[in-house]
Coordinates of C-alpha atoms in Angstrom, one line a residue:
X1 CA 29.2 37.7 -2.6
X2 CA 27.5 34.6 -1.4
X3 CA 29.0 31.2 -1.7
X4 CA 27.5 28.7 -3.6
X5 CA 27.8 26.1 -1.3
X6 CA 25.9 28.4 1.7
X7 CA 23.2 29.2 -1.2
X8 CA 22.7 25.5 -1.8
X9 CA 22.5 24.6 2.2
X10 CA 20.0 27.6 3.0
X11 CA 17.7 26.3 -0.3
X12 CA 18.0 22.6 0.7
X13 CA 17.3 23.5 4.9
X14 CA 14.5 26.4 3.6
X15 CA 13.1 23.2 1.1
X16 CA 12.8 20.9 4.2
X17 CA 11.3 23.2 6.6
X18 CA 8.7 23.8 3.9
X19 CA 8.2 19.8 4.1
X20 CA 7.9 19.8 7.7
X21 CA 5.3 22.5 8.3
X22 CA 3.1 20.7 5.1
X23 CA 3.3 17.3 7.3
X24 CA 2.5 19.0 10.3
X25 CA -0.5 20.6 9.0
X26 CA -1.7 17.6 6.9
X27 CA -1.4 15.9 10.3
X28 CA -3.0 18.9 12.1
X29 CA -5.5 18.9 9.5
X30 CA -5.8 14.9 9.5
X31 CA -7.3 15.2 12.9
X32 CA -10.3 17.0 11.7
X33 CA -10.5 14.3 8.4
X34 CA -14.1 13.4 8.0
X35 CA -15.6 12.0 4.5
X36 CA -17.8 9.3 3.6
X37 CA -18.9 8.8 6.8
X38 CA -14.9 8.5 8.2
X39 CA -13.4 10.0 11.4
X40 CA -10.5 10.0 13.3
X41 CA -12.3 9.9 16.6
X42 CA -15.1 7.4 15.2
X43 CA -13.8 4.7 18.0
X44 CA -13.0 7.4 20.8
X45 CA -16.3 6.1 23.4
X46 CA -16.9 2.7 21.6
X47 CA -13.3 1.1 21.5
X48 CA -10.4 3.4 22.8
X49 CA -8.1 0.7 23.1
X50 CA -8.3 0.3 19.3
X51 CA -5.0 1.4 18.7
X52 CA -2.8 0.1 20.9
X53 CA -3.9 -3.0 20.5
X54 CA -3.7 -2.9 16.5
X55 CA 0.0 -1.3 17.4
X56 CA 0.9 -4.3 19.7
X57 CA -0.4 -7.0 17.5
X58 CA 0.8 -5.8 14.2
X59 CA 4.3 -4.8 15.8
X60 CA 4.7 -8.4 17.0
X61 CA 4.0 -10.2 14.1
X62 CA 6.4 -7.6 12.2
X63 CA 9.1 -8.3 14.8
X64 CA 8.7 -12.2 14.2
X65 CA 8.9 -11.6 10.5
X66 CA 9.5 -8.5 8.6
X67 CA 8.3 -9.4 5.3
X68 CA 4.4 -9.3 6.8
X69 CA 4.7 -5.3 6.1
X70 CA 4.8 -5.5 2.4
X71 CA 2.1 -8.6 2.3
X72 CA 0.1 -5.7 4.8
X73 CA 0.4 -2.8 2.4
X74 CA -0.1 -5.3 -0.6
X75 CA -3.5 -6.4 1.0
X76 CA -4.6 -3.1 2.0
X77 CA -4.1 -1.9 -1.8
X78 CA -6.0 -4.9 -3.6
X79 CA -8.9 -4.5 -1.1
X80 CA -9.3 -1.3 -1.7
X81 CA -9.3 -1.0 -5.6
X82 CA -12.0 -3.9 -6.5
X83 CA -15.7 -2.6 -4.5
X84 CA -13.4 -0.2 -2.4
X85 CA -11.9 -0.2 1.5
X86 CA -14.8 -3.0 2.4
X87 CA -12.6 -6.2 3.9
X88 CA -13.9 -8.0 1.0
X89 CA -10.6 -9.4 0.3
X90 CA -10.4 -11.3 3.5
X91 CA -14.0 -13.5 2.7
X92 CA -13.0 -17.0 2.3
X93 CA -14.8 -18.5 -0.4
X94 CA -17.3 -21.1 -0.4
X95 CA -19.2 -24.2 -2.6
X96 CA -21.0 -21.8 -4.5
X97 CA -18.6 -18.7 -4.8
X98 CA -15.6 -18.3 -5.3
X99 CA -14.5 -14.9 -3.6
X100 CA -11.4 -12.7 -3.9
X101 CA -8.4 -14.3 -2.2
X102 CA -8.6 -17.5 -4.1
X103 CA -8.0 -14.9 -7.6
X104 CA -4.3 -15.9 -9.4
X105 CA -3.5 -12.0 -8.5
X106 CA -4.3 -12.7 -4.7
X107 CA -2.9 -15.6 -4.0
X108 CA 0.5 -14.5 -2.9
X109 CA -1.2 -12.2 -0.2
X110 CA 0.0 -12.6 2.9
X111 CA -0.9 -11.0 6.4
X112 CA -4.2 -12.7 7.2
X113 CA -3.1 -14.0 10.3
X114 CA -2.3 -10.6 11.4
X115 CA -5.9 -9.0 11.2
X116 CA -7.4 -12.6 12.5
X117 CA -5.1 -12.0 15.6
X118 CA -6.1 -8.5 16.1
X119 CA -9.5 -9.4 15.5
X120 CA -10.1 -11.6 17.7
X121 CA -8.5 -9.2 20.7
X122 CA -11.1 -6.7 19.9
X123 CA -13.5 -9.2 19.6
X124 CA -12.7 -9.8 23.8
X125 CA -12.7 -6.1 24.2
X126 CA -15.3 -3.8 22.2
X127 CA -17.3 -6.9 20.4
X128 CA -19.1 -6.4 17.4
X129 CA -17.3 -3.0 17.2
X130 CA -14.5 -2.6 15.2
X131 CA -14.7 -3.6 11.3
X132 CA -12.4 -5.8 9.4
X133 CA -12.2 -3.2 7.0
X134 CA -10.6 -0.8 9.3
X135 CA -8.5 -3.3 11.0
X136 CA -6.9 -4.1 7.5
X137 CA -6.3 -0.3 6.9
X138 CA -5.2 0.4 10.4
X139 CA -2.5 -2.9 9.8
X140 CA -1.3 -1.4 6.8
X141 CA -0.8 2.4 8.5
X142 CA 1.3 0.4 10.9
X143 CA 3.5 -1.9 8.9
X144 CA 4.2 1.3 6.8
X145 CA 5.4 2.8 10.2
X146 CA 7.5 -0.1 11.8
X147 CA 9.2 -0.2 8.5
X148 CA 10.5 3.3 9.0
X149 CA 7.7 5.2 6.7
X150 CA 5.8 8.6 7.4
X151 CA 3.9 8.2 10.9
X152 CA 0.4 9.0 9.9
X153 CA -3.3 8.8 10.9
X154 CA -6.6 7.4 9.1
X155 CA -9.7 8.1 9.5
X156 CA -12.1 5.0 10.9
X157 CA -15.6 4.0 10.1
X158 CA -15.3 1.4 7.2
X159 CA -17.9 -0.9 7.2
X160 CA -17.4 -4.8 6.2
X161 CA -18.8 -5.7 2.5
X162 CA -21.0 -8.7 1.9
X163 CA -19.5 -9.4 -2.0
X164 CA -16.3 -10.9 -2.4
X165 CA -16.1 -12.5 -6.1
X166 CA -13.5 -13.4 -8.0
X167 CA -14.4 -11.8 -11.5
X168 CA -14.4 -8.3 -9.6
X169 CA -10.1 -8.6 -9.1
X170 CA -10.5 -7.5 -12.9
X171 CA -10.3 -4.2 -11.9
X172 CA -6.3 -5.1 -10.1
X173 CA -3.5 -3.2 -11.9
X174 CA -1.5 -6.4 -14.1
X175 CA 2.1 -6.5 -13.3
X176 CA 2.5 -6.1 -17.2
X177 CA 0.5 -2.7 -17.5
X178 CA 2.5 0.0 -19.2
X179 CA 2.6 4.0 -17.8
X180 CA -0.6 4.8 -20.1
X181 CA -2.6 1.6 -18.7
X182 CA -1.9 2.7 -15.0
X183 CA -3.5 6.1 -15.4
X184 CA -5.8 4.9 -16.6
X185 CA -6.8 2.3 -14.1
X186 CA -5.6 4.7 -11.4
X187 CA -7.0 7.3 -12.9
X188 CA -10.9 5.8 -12.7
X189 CA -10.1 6.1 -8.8
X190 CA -9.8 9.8 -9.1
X191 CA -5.8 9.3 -8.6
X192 CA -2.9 11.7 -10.0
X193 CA -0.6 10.7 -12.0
X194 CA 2.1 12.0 -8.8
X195 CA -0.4 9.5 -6.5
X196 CA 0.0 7.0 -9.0
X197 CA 3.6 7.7 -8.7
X198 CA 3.5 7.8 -4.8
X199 CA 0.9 4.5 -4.3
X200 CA 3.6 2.9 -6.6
X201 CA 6.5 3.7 -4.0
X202 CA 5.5 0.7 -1.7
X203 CA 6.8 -1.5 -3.8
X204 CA 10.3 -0.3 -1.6
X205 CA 8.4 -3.5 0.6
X206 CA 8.9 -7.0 -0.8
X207 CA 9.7 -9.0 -3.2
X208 CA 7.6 -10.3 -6.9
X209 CA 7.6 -13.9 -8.0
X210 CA 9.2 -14.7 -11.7
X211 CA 6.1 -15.5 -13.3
X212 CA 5.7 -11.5 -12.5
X213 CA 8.8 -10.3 -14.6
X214 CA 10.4 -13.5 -16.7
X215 CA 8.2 -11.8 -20.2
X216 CA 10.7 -9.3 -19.5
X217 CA 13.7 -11.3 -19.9
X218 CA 11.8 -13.6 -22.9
X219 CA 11.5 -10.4 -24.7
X220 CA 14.8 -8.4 -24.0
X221 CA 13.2 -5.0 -22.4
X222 CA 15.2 -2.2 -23.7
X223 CA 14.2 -1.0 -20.5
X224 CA 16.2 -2.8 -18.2
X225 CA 19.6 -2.6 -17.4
X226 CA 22.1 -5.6 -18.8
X227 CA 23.6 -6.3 -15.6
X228 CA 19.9 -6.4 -13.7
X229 CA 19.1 -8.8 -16.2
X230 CA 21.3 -11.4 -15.5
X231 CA 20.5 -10.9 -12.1
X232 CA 16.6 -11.6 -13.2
X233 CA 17.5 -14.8 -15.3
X234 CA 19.8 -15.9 -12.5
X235 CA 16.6 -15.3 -10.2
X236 CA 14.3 -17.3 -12.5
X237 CA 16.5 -20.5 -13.4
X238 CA 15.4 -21.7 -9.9
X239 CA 11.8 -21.8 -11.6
X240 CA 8.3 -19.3 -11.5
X241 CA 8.1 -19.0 -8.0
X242 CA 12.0 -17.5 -6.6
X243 CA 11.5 -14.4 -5.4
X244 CA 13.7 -11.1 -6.3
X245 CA 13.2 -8.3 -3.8
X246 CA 12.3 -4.4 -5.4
X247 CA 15.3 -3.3 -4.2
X248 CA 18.0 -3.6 -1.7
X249 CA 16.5 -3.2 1.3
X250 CA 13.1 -5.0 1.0
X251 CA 12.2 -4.5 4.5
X252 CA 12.6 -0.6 4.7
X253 CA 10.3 1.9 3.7
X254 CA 12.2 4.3 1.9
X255 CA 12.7 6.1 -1.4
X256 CA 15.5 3.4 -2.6
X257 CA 12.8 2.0 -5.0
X258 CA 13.0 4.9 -7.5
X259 CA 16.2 5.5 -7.4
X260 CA 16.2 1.8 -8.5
X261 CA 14.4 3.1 -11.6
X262 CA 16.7 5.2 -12.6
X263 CA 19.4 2.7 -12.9
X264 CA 16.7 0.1 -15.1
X265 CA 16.5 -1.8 -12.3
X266 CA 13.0 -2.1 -11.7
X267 CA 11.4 -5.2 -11.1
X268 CA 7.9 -5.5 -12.9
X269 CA 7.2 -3.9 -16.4
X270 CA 5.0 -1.5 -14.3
X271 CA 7.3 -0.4 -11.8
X272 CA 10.1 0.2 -14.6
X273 CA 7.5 2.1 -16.9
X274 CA 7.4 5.0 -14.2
X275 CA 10.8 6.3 -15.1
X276 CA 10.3 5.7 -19.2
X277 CA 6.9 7.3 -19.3
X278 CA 7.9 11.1 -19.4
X279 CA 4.4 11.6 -18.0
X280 CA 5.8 10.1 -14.6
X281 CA 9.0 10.3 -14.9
X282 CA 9.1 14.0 -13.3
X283 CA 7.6 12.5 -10.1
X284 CA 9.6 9.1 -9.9
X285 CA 12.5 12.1 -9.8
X286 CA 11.5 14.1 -7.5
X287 CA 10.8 11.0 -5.1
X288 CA 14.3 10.1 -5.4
X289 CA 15.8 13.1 -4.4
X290 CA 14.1 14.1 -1.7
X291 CA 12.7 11.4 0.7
X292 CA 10.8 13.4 2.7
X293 CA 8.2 15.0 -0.3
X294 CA 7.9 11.2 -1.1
X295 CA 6.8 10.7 2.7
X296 CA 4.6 13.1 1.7
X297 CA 2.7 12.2 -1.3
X298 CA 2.4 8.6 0.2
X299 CA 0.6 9.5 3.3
X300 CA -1.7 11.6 1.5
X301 CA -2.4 9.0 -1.2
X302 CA -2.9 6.2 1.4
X303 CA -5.5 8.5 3.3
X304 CA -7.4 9.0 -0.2
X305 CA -7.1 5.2 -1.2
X306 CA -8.3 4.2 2.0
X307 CA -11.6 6.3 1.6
X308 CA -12.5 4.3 -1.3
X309 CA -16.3 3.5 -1.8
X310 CA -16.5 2.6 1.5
X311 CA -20.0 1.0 2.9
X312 CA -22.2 2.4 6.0
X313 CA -25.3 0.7 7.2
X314 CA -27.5 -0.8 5.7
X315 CA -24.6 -1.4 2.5
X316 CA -21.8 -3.2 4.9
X317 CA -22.1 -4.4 8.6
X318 CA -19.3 -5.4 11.4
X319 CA -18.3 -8.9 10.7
X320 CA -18.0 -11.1 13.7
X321 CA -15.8 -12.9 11.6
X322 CA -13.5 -11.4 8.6
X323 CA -13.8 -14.6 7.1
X324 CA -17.6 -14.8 6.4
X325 CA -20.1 -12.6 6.1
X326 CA -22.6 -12.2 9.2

């Protein structure tokens, strides 16, 4: 008769060697990635030092200061969901328009530096080469990785947008949004509910001002846990803008963050939603018991977020400078 405890150790090992081949084919596969106009090689003649520079640049800054990888992700993720993975975030705006960055939901971004730095390196090597748009996504790939995340490739091509407008951050997922408002929003992106799930997970980076969760306190969330909620109002008696990390280890991409919402300790009313909402509870779950399927589901979210309505000629162009348009 077999023990139970041998039974339980051959499921769990059999579990992650099932994981391990699925990551090594989606990497396999990744290679061979080509949509919208995407491809792994797209840089291979025109700018082969693309990636260790972007590597170099964005480990540096990281290395200076951690909390850049979370401000990286963050950015990557409101570019992407208002006119898609165009670099329209990074436009600065101007006496008659007001773009992106200078929207109440962007203003907190942080990173900017970062791309300008890398930027202007490949401006020196390959010039007029490399898009803003992909340096952004390639930034976030590789704050996700120097945080301890899934290694992972994207595909390259992106072209830089020419509309950056403030009424377009509309379409941003609210910090208040409930489990039914963030299918829905996500779900308009052609996003599962276990991507929604997944995308969500990066919150394990970073930290949310008060004026993102102090409703919560005003209107006693049945939600939250009593103890995490004198933390909260113990946070935000030092006034809207002191910061409370996710969770406990706000530099470290792991799967800490869900397990955080299943002890009511999640931050924002849409974080905490995940575990209350049985239609995402399964996944939130699943994430926290087994790292390495969250690992999973990230990557492969990231590589369909970052594919996004991009632009090609003659919709988008290579900006010269991610500030301004050509």
């Amino acid at each position: 008769m077999r023990s139970p405890n041998l039974v339980k150790m051959v499921s769990g090992n059999f579990v992650g060697v099932v994981l391990l081949v699925e990551i090594i084919v989606v990497m396999m596969s990744g290679c061979r990635f080509e949509a919208n106009g995407l491809s792994m090689d797209y840089y291979f003649r025109s700018c082969p030092i693309l990636d260790p520079i972007m590597k170099n640049t964005v480990f540096g800054a990281l290395q200076a200061d951690p909390t850049l990888a979370a401000g990286l992700v963050r950015m990557h993720f409101h570019d992407c969901f208002v006119e898609g993975c165009d670099g329209s975030v990074l436009i600065d705006s101007t006496n008659d328009n007001t773009a992106e960055k200078d929207s109440p939901a962007n203003l907190s971004l942080r990173g900017y530096e970062v791309i300008d730095a890398a930027k202007e390196q490949l401006e020196r090597m390959c010039p007029g080469v490399v898009s803003c748009a992909d340096i952004l996504a390639m930034a976030a790939r590789d704050a996700v990785i120097w945080a301890g995340g899934p290694m992972y490739e994207i595909p390259k091509g992106r072209k830089d947008g020419r509309r950056s407008r403030i009424e377009d951050t509309i379409n941003l997922p609210a910090p208040t949004l409930n489990a039914s408002g963030l299918i829905t929003i996500f779900g308009k992106h052609g996003f599962t509910v276990e991507e929604l799930v997944a995308l969500s997970g990066a919150h394990t980076l970073g930290v949310a001002s008060c004026v993102n969760f102090k409703k919560r306190l005003n209107d006693v969330d049945q939600n939250m846990d009593a103890d995490f909620a004198k933390t909260l109002s113990k946070t935000c008696s030092s006034g809207d803008n002191a910061q409370q990390p996710f969770d406990a280890t706000r530099n470290s991409f792991d799967n800490l963050y869900f397990n955080t919402l299943q002890r009511k300790a999640g931050l924002l009313t849409s974080d905490q939603t995940l575990f209350a909402d049985s239609r995402t509870s399964g996944a939130v779950n699943g994430f926290a018991l087994n790292q390495a399927m969250f690992f999973l589901s990230f990557q492969r979210a990231m590589l369909k977020m970052g594919a996004l309505d991009v632009k090609d000629a003659p919709d988008g162009e290579v900006r010269k400078n991610c500030h301004k348009i050509n």
